[in-house]
Amino acid sequence: MTVMRYQKALATAVRDEMAADPSVCYLGEDVVHSLRGVSSGLAAAHPGRVKDTPISEAAFTGFATGAAMAGMRPIVEYQIPTLLYVAFDQIVNQAQKIRLMTGGQTRVPVTYLFPGSGARLGLAGQHSDHPYTLLAHMGVKTLVPATPQDAYSLVRSAIRDDDPVAVFLPANCLPRKGDVDVAVTVPIGPAAIRREGTDVTVVAIGHLVHEALAVADDLADQVDVEVIDARAAHPFDWHTLTRSVTRTGRLVVLDDTNRTCGWAAEVAATAAEELFHHLRAPVRRVARADVPMPFAPVLERAVVPDREAITAAILETAKA
Amino acid sequence: MTVMRYQKALATAVRDEMAADPSVCYLGEDVVHSLRGVSSGLAAAHPGRVKDTPISEAAFTGFATGAAMAGMRPIVEYQIPTLLYVAFDQIVNQAQKIRLMTGGQTRVPVTYLFPGSGARLGLAGQHSDHPYTLLAHMGVKTLVPATPQDAYSLVRSAIRDDDPVAVFLPANCLPRKGDVDVAVTVPIGPAAIRREGTDVTVVAIGHLVHEALAVADDLADQVDVEVIDARAAHPFDWHTLTRSVTRTGRLVVLDDTNRTCGWAAEVAATAAEELFHHLRAPVRRVARADVPMPFAPVLERAVVPDREAITAAILETAKA
Amino acid sequence: MDTTELIRAYQTMRTIRLFEETVVTLVNANEIPGVTHEYIGQEAVATGMCAALGPDDVLTSTHRGHGHIIGRGADPGRMFAELMARVDGLNHGRGGSMHAADVSLGIYGANGIVGAGAPFAAGAAWASGAPGAAGEPTTDRRVRRVSVAFFGDGAINQGVLLETFNLAAAWELPMVFCCENNGYAVTTPAAASAKVTPSERATGFGLAVREVDGMDVEAVYEAAQWAVDHARSGRGPVFLDCRCYRFVGHNTGEHMLGLQYRTHDEIELWRGRDPITAVADRLRGHGLADADLARLDDEVQQHIDAAVTFARASASPEPATAMDYMYATPTLTTATRWGHR
Amino acid sequence: MDTTELIRAYQTMRTIRLFEETVVTLVNANEIPGVTHEYIGQEAVATGMCAALGPDDVLTSTHRGHGHIIGRGADPGRMFAELMARVDGLNHGRGGSMHAADVSLGIYGANGIVGAGAPFAAGAAWASGAPGAAGEPTTDRRVRRVSVAFFGDGAINQGVLLETFNLAAAWELPMVFCCENNGYAVTTPAAASAKVTPSERATGFGLAVREVDGMDVEAVYEAAQWAVDHARSGRGPVFLDCRCYRFVGHNTGEHMLGLQYRTHDEIELWRGRDPITAVADRLRGHGLADADLARLDDEVQQHIDAAVTFARASASPEPATAMDYMYATPTLTTATRWGHR
Ligand SMILES: Cc1ncc(C[n+]2csc(CCOP(=O)(O)OP(=O)(O)O)c2C)c(N)n1
Ligand SMILES: Cc1ncc(C[n+]2csc(CCOP(=O)(O)OP(=O)(O)O)c2C)c(N)n1
Ligand SMILES: [Mg+2]
Ligand SMILES: [Mg+2]
């Protein structure tokens, strides 16, 4: 057990998997010099298994698919989260569908890494998206680790998974410090209860887990908040949600993607379907406004979920 | 007022707008010979304004953006709905965001047409998607006309709109016949109540509107179903929904996209937030299973919303 | 090609042709659902190209994939079964014409999206020499696996394929780009969509290029052997511009649309160069009698008839299996979603 | 260039340089949020290219866009205000460095996605001669508008740009592809990502190609004039391969990462060819005294100082306006969603 920064935990997970399994390889733009800080030292340690790609996201994503079908376990790093859009067909229409379309003849064990996803004050319209909802909607296993331990353990699980797995590493999490035990395995699937409480269930993902925890502490003498870290946008751990909402009867969902048809909508909708009779108050979502990220930080702050909005939603739900 | 097939109404809308406004142009693969039946005769009538494109969806989508900024009103036809994925960046990260990112310096009046969207028994994994949720999530105005009249009037509204508008024309609607009055304007925004009822509100879109109506008729002696045709996946007409659910207290949402984070999730989630105290039963969604479309028709039927599932959901909701 | 090779090529081409003719019949009889794109007229390309491949080589195919798949040696019975959506299909009825694959033969699948399969071929080619991948380079620097990406003249305007040209050239991947230049993308003539020929474009990416008469199986085979050897011996990727023609519509349904984008004369001109007739003529030159050819044809006919019988006897998948094969590593929660429909 | 033109080029280049140096200071002082990519070293390209453009011409820019925007004549005050996220910014503080635009000057915007702006230029070029578009062709067949797409050497491996090369060539669009070949995409040398030069690649698409010394504003201007005339007179699109260098890091933050992908010697070599010093020398040849140059520098300094003062005086946008400019045709329901946050 050591204290590690999230970013370091992520890099260590990749390093450990590269060392453990010679079929793991690492592809992306400027990864040899490790522009995004995930692949430092990898190229020297594993010459030939770390490749700087041309600026060809669609092709190198498909390249990873083919390498995976041929026995490798590629990790693909995207320099910006919205590069997902450039490679979209190759992920959602190809890699993700091939196994079913071939009737199980092949596996596509590729890990897509999006380090520094989400907004980071001032990156504006094309560098601030946090597009995990899009992949969840398409059935892609989609992880958003919140803690250094999860950055380590979930990334290892992603690399070892035999399906395409996307991992978003929120910009707001990268500098966080926390305990990391490299012996701990975190499987893809189960959520984590980060704080137990009896009054309101808050489901969050990525950096919003920490916002939720901070607000929960602030409100501790008024409301006893349970905070669930979903860990994965897809698959979602309905079991843990059900257990919690059955007790609290109140649900707030935090989501860093556009509100309309966002990930929080899925959680809220399922609650309205399956947990209706347990709900004692309307479900509340706190999500991004449906708008491209405006550049000015003052505007950015106005459209992303913040503690004020989270606090208001929790209080409103607790009192309703 | 004439009786027209949906496909013909769509083609007529395009023809009428091309005739009315010399800045409207038509781009896509094999549109001169009108492979998809939307652009028949257009090239002869308007030489120079109808262009067969190379198989370059990303580039010709961006091309339309630039032409629009320069004063044209391009219509772009995609031969397959999933070509959206190939052009994804150019639609959601470029055309859709430019107006806000430039602080309103420009408009991008482009219409994206997806004729024959959704499943059509046997088109398998890459030709059966109905990806309107993805665009709704990204804030793109996204229409799915259900009737010949709407195919005519909404497509005209889309072409005249000063923003990017995507129009999905479901394969299952193309052969439908219905009255079309070319003098009727249907603005982007309001939903249509296709059947009034007092017991259960069913919200549907595209061809599922007709499935809903058929089921409602079948069930007429047991349940009095109100059927709302959303017309647009985004923007959604919350006003009409609110009025209906306030009366019925029961809601079923039909959606032809993957269940997880699908469009129905948004409707159900908003209902759980805003209409909670009016709801007398759990909300129900009937959507696609979260799976790439398997080829075998028997499997396809098992994963798309069908009358059986719709009937079950309505009855369950009515009785809950 | 020697006589044996030429006979084998003839058999393959006849098999593809008859397979495709049978497919048309089955589509029209509603025994095959969906849309299929026939390979009729282009048989020499797949046949010549696949004849040059070794057992570990990989190929990626297109929407017009039957020829590549049969040409590579997939079982026509399982292929029919796939097209007919049966459990014994290559893909257990999950893929159909546009996604048919036989990964055991290195066929990484037909593809419904133009150009989209090519990068898989590049990745597989790389894996053949990458440390940790299944195939280490052999000691003489020849790689175990060469990949072939098939695609049409229309595909060469698609971004992902262009990017793949570059990737292959920059990384000197052991792969062959096999362009089936049949002159049209659906209704659109190649020349309307590009100012240059496929060869010129490929040269501009640094690929080694050769133009090939795609109606002549021996010419294709010779070029393919050179190309595969070029790639396998570490001299980098190759682009073959195979000039050919499809004798029929873009897909089985085209005739219903009454499209008029090719003249009758043009079609007849190319039909006059039928690659199968050409091989038959050559085989006669090699001393085969008409009766020998008739016997070969007969064998193919029996093979295809048996294949159809096999396919028809195969069951439809069970509806309850609709989510099967979705994930290789299912998780508790992905599995349970099914119940939520 | 005659003396007047050369003086103007000098002023533009000095303005860009000083603008960029000031940007670095303001970023480091946290007066500019986010990330900026400096144009320092490449001033000759934007300056020479924009000098050849007419008033109705259009350009699309890149992540490294300040030079193009200032070079095209945008107001540095409004540009600073944009970078400082103020309401008087070109984009009212909605775009920032990576999306700055001045559509009134035909600047269709910087772009955060490599290669993505080029097809806009193609569409605008087409609109200039398309029936019904704002600009009809003039009677002498010269089109009113030529478009220029700027992009880097790294962009030429991106699908959408490659597709746009093809589109422009196939449709003979009046446009200029201006490749700022500074040898690197972030840390990656151009030669590692492509087997061919940008010129070779462009030739393979059927574009008219010229290689240009991008450190020499007169050479760029001369090539740009030729290119624009080629495009405007209906002879088709042109590709300019402008060899240049960025003197500083990929972006303002690079120095904090300690990346070592270029040698000190290489950087110094290119710095020795500073395009602004070169013009100053030539102006001396045209008879200008050091005092004249100092006066020009002084004017630029004052201009930039005034621009910063203007920008600093501008207000921040109001939070309640965060959804402004989202839709050109708002609908009732899109508008009300805001309340749902
Ligand atoms: C990216 C993409 N765009 C468009 C289509 C629709 N489409 C299917 S086949 C085809 C023509 C392909 O032409 P070519 O590559 O020459 O192959 P051919 O059909 O001639 O064998 C088109 C446009 C598609 N499947 N994928
Ligand atoms: C499609 C895409 N891929 C990757 C990036 C990240 N990125 C931004 S600039 C850049 C390098 C661009 O190199 P080049 O085109 O040569 O322009 P330069 O920075 O040298 O001016 C990269 C990889 C991006 N913005 N867009
Ligand atoms: Mg073709
Ligand atoms: Mg560069």
PDB file of C-alpha atoms in Angstrom, chain A residues 21-27 47-72 74 86 89-90 93-96 98-108 138-141 160-163 188-190 234-239 266 270 273-274, chain C residues 58 78 82 89-96 99-104 107-113 115-128 130-135 144-145 159-161 163-164 166-167 170-171 173 322-337 340:
ATOM      1  CA  ASP A  21       1.883  -9.859 -20.444  1.00  0.00           C
ATOM      2  CA  PRO A  22       3.947  -9.619 -23.620  1.00  0.00           C
ATOM      3  CA  SER A  23       0.845  -9.335 -25.758  1.00  0.00           C
ATOM      4  CA  VAL A  24      -0.065  -5.967 -24.266  1.00  0.00           C
ATOM      5  CA  CYS A  25       1.007  -3.070 -26.466  1.00  0.00           C
ATOM      6  CA  TYR A  26       0.462   0.684 -26.370  1.00  0.00           C
ATOM      7  CA  LEU A  27      -0.551   2.908 -29.267  1.00  0.00           C
ATOM      8  CA  PRO A  47      10.813  -1.501 -27.594  1.00  0.00           C
ATOM      9  CA  GLY A  48       8.490  -2.416 -30.422  1.00  0.00           C
ATOM     10  CA  ARG A  49       5.417  -2.646 -28.228  1.00  0.00           C
ATOM     11  CA  VAL A  50       4.924   1.096 -27.856  1.00  0.00           C
ATOM     12  CA  LYS A  51       4.091   2.969 -31.022  1.00  0.00           C
ATOM     13  CA  ASP A  52       3.671   6.627 -31.813  1.00  0.00           C
ATOM     14  CA  THR A  53       0.863   6.770 -34.313  1.00  0.00           C
ATOM     15  CA  PRO A  54       0.246   9.238 -37.092  1.00  0.00           C
ATOM     16  CA  ILE A  55      -2.734  11.531 -36.477  1.00  0.00           C
ATOM     17  CA  SER A  56      -5.081   8.851 -37.775  1.00  0.00           C
ATOM     18  CA  GLU A  57      -7.484   7.955 -34.994  1.00  0.00           C
ATOM     19  CA  ALA A  58      -9.849   5.937 -37.143  1.00  0.00           C
ATOM     20  CA  ALA A  59      -7.074   3.834 -38.628  1.00  0.00           C
ATOM     21  CA  PHE A  60      -5.133   3.195 -35.453  1.00  0.00           C
ATOM     22  CA  THR A  61      -8.320   2.260 -33.635  1.00  0.00           C
ATOM     23  CA  GLY A  62      -9.088  -0.274 -36.350  1.00  0.00           C
ATOM     24  CA  PHE A  63      -5.475  -1.329 -36.292  1.00  0.00           C
ATOM     25  CA  ALA A  64      -5.865  -2.196 -32.625  1.00  0.00           C
ATOM     26  CA  THR A  65      -8.958  -4.243 -33.474  1.00  0.00           C
ATOM     27  CA  GLY A  66      -7.022  -6.300 -35.994  1.00  0.00           C
ATOM     28  CA  ALA A  67      -4.049  -6.706 -33.681  1.00  0.00           C
ATOM     29  CA  ALA A  68      -6.423  -7.845 -30.955  1.00  0.00           C
ATOM     30  CA  MET A  69      -8.051 -10.392 -33.252  1.00  0.00           C
ATOM     31  CA  ALA A  70      -4.540 -11.648 -33.986  1.00  0.00           C
ATOM     32  CA  GLY A  71      -3.701 -12.199 -30.354  1.00  0.00           C
ATOM     33  CA  MET A  72      -2.454  -8.901 -28.948  1.00  0.00           C
ATOM     34  CA  PRO A  74      -3.637  -3.296 -27.416  1.00  0.00           C
ATOM     35  CA  VAL A  86     -13.206  10.803 -35.076  1.00  0.00           C
ATOM     36  CA  ASP A  89     -17.285   4.086 -36.270  1.00  0.00           C
ATOM     37  CA  GLN A  90     -14.224   1.999 -35.512  1.00  0.00           C
ATOM     38  CA  ASN A  93     -19.685  -0.087 -35.224  1.00  0.00           C
ATOM     39  CA  GLN A  94     -16.629  -2.304 -35.585  1.00  0.00           C
ATOM     40  CA  ALA A  95     -14.662  -3.347 -32.489  1.00  0.00           C
ATOM     41  CA  GLN A  96     -17.727  -3.453 -30.275  1.00  0.00           C
ATOM     42  CA  ILE A  98     -17.439  -7.857 -34.231  1.00  0.00           C
ATOM     43  CA  ARG A  99     -17.749 -10.502 -31.600  1.00  0.00           C
ATOM     44  CA  LEU A 100     -21.498 -10.784 -31.873  1.00  0.00           C
ATOM     45  CA  MET A 101     -21.481 -10.362 -35.644  1.00  0.00           C
ATOM     46  CA  THR A 102     -19.017 -13.211 -36.063  1.00  0.00           C
ATOM     47  CA  GLY A 103     -21.032 -15.412 -33.759  1.00  0.00           C
ATOM     48  CA  GLY A 104     -18.308 -15.472 -31.156  1.00  0.00           C
ATOM     49  CA  GLN A 105     -15.469 -16.466 -33.469  1.00  0.00           C
ATOM     50  CA  THR A 106     -13.191 -13.813 -32.088  1.00  0.00           C
ATOM     51  CA  ARG A 107     -12.504 -11.539 -29.158  1.00  0.00           C
ATOM     52  CA  VAL A 108     -11.456  -7.902 -29.299  1.00  0.00           C
ATOM     53  CA  MET A 138     -23.655   1.646 -27.595  1.00  0.00           C
ATOM     54  CA  GLY A 139     -23.047  -1.162 -25.117  1.00  0.00           C
ATOM     55  CA  VAL A 140     -19.313  -0.600 -24.765  1.00  0.00           C
ATOM     56  CA  LYS A 141     -17.915  -1.402 -21.336  1.00  0.00           C
ATOM     57  CA  ARG A 160      -7.328  -8.125 -18.945  1.00  0.00           C
ATOM     58  CA  ASP A 161     -10.903  -8.055 -20.144  1.00  0.00           C
ATOM     59  CA  ASP A 162     -11.514  -9.863 -23.420  1.00  0.00           C
ATOM     60  CA  ASP A 163     -13.846  -7.177 -24.762  1.00  0.00           C
ATOM     61  CA  ILE A 188     -15.622  -4.545 -13.922  1.00  0.00           C
ATOM     62  CA  GLY A 189     -19.174  -4.381 -12.680  1.00  0.00           C
ATOM     63  CA  PRO A 190     -19.626  -3.726  -8.988  1.00  0.00           C
ATOM     64  CA  HIS A 234     -21.790   0.555 -18.398  1.00  0.00           C
ATOM     65  CA  PRO A 235     -22.398  -2.026 -17.056  1.00  0.00           C
ATOM     66  CA  PHE A 236     -24.234  -0.379 -14.201  1.00  0.00           C
ATOM     67  CA  ASP A 237     -24.542  -2.127 -10.873  1.00  0.00           C
ATOM     68  CA  TRP A 238     -28.308  -2.155 -10.385  1.00  0.00           C
ATOM     69  CA  HIS A 239     -28.014  -4.418  -7.417  1.00  0.00           C
ATOM     70  CA  GLU A 266     -30.552   5.861 -17.485  1.00  0.00           C
ATOM     71  CA  THR A 270     -34.481   2.619 -14.247  1.00  0.00           C
ATOM     72  CA  GLU A 273     -39.310   1.766 -13.472  1.00  0.00           C
ATOM     73  CA  GLU A 274     -37.934  -0.654 -10.955  1.00  0.00           C
TER      74      GLU A 274
ATOM     75  CA  VAL C  58      -5.196 -12.905 -42.894  1.00  0.00           C
ATOM     76  CA  ARG C  78     -21.589 -23.016 -43.746  1.00  0.00           C
ATOM     77  CA  GLU C  82     -24.890 -18.060 -42.653  1.00  0.00           C
ATOM     78  CA  GLY C  89     -23.671 -20.671 -40.454  1.00  0.00           C
ATOM     79  CA  LEU C  90     -20.076 -19.506 -40.180  1.00  0.00           C
ATOM     80  CA  ASN C  91     -21.313 -16.850 -37.751  1.00  0.00           C
ATOM     81  CA  HIS C  92     -24.154 -18.934 -36.344  1.00  0.00           C
ATOM     82  CA  GLY C  93     -26.592 -16.719 -38.198  1.00  0.00           C
ATOM     83  CA  ARG C  94     -25.445 -13.570 -36.430  1.00  0.00           C
ATOM     84  CA  GLY C  95     -23.617 -11.929 -39.314  1.00  0.00           C
ATOM     85  CA  GLY C  96     -25.208 -12.633 -42.663  1.00  0.00           C
ATOM     86  CA  HIS C  99     -20.435  -9.761 -41.789  1.00  0.00           C
ATOM     87  CA  ALA C 100     -19.635 -13.309 -42.784  1.00  0.00           C
ATOM     88  CA  ALA C 101     -16.277 -14.401 -41.408  1.00  0.00           C
ATOM     89  CA  ASP C 102     -14.225 -17.502 -40.853  1.00  0.00           C
ATOM     90  CA  VAL C 103     -11.584 -16.458 -38.407  1.00  0.00           C
ATOM     91  CA  SER C 104     -10.095 -19.948 -38.354  1.00  0.00           C
ATOM     92  CA  ILE C 107     -10.942 -14.271 -42.762  1.00  0.00           C
ATOM     93  CA  TYR C 108     -11.543 -11.310 -40.467  1.00  0.00           C
ATOM     94  CA  GLY C 109     -14.900 -10.640 -41.969  1.00  0.00           C
ATOM     95  CA  ALA C 110     -16.914  -8.946 -44.622  1.00  0.00           C
ATOM     96  CA  ASN C 111     -17.790  -5.425 -43.588  1.00  0.00           C
ATOM     97  CA  GLY C 112     -20.829  -3.253 -44.063  1.00  0.00           C
ATOM     98  CA  ILE C 113     -18.839  -0.050 -43.922  1.00  0.00           C
ATOM     99  CA  GLY C 115     -13.013   0.797 -46.102  1.00  0.00           C
ATOM    100  CA  ALA C 116     -13.512  -0.072 -42.456  1.00  0.00           C
ATOM    101  CA  GLY C 117     -11.912  -3.505 -42.483  1.00  0.00           C
ATOM    102  CA  ALA C 118      -8.565  -2.432 -43.892  1.00  0.00           C
ATOM    103  CA  PRO C 119      -7.073  -1.239 -40.595  1.00  0.00           C
ATOM    104  CA  PHE C 120      -7.791  -4.643 -39.055  1.00  0.00           C
ATOM    105  CA  ALA C 121      -5.598  -6.155 -41.739  1.00  0.00           C
ATOM    106  CA  ALA C 122      -2.884  -3.665 -40.856  1.00  0.00           C
ATOM    107  CA  GLY C 123      -3.111  -4.539 -37.172  1.00  0.00           C
ATOM    108  CA  ALA C 124      -3.004  -8.246 -37.872  1.00  0.00           C
ATOM    109  CA  ALA C 125      -0.009  -7.743 -40.129  1.00  0.00           C
ATOM    110  CA  TRP C 126       1.772  -5.887 -37.384  1.00  0.00           C
ATOM    111  CA  ALA C 127       0.892  -8.507 -34.802  1.00  0.00           C
ATOM    112  CA  SER C 128       2.619 -11.093 -36.932  1.00  0.00           C
ATOM    113  CA  ALA C 130       5.317  -7.758 -32.922  1.00  0.00           C
ATOM    114  CA  PRO C 131       6.878  -9.069 -29.746  1.00  0.00           C
ATOM    115  CA  GLY C 132       4.321 -10.900 -27.710  1.00  0.00           C
ATOM    116  CA  ALA C 133       1.999 -11.446 -30.613  1.00  0.00           C
ATOM    117  CA  ALA C 134       1.103 -14.922 -31.701  1.00  0.00           C
ATOM    118  CA  GLY C 135       3.466 -14.849 -34.611  1.00  0.00           C
ATOM    119  CA  ARG C 144       4.733 -15.567 -40.617  1.00  0.00           C
ATOM    120  CA  ARG C 145       1.661 -13.604 -41.529  1.00  0.00           C
ATOM    121  CA  GLY C 159     -10.659   8.440 -44.799  1.00  0.00           C
ATOM    122  CA  VAL C 160     -10.002   5.332 -42.776  1.00  0.00           C
ATOM    123  CA  LEU C 161      -8.612   3.494 -45.777  1.00  0.00           C
ATOM    124  CA  GLU C 163      -5.112   6.606 -43.214  1.00  0.00           C
ATOM    125  CA  THR C 164      -4.399   2.897 -43.379  1.00  0.00           C
ATOM    126  CA  ASN C 166      -0.260   5.766 -44.718  1.00  0.00           C
ATOM    127  CA  LEU C 167       0.071   3.636 -41.611  1.00  0.00           C
ATOM    128  CA  ALA C 170       5.093   4.424 -42.621  1.00  0.00           C
ATOM    129  CA  TRP C 171       5.388   1.256 -40.547  1.00  0.00           C
ATOM    130  CA  LEU C 173       3.710  -3.473 -42.603  1.00  0.00           C
ATOM    131  CA  ALA C 322     -30.323 -13.195 -29.254  1.00  0.00           C
ATOM    132  CA  MET C 323     -27.774 -11.767 -26.826  1.00  0.00           C
ATOM    133  CA  ASP C 324     -25.336 -14.639 -27.192  1.00  0.00           C
ATOM    134  CA  TYR C 325     -21.767 -13.816 -28.186  1.00  0.00           C
ATOM    135  CA  MET C 326     -22.183 -10.200 -27.174  1.00  0.00           C
ATOM    136  CA  TYR C 327     -19.386 -10.157 -24.619  1.00  0.00           C
ATOM    137  CA  ALA C 328     -16.400 -12.435 -24.300  1.00  0.00           C
ATOM    138  CA  THR C 329     -16.212 -11.579 -20.603  1.00  0.00           C
ATOM    139  CA  PRO C 330     -19.790 -11.102 -19.486  1.00  0.00           C
ATOM    140  CA  THR C 331     -20.304  -9.401 -16.180  1.00  0.00           C
ATOM    141  CA  LEU C 332     -23.168  -9.954 -13.842  1.00  0.00           C
ATOM    142  CA  THR C 333     -24.739  -6.658 -14.651  1.00  0.00           C
ATOM    143  CA  THR C 334     -24.356  -6.718 -18.420  1.00  0.00           C
ATOM    144  CA  ALA C 335     -26.063 -10.078 -18.403  1.00  0.00           C
ATOM    145  CA  THR C 336     -29.035  -9.017 -16.327  1.00  0.00           C
ATOM    146  CA  ARG C 337     -29.950  -6.110 -18.600  1.00  0.00           C
ATOM    147  CA  HIS C 340     -35.160  -5.288 -18.666  1.00  0.00           C
TER     148      HIS C 340
END
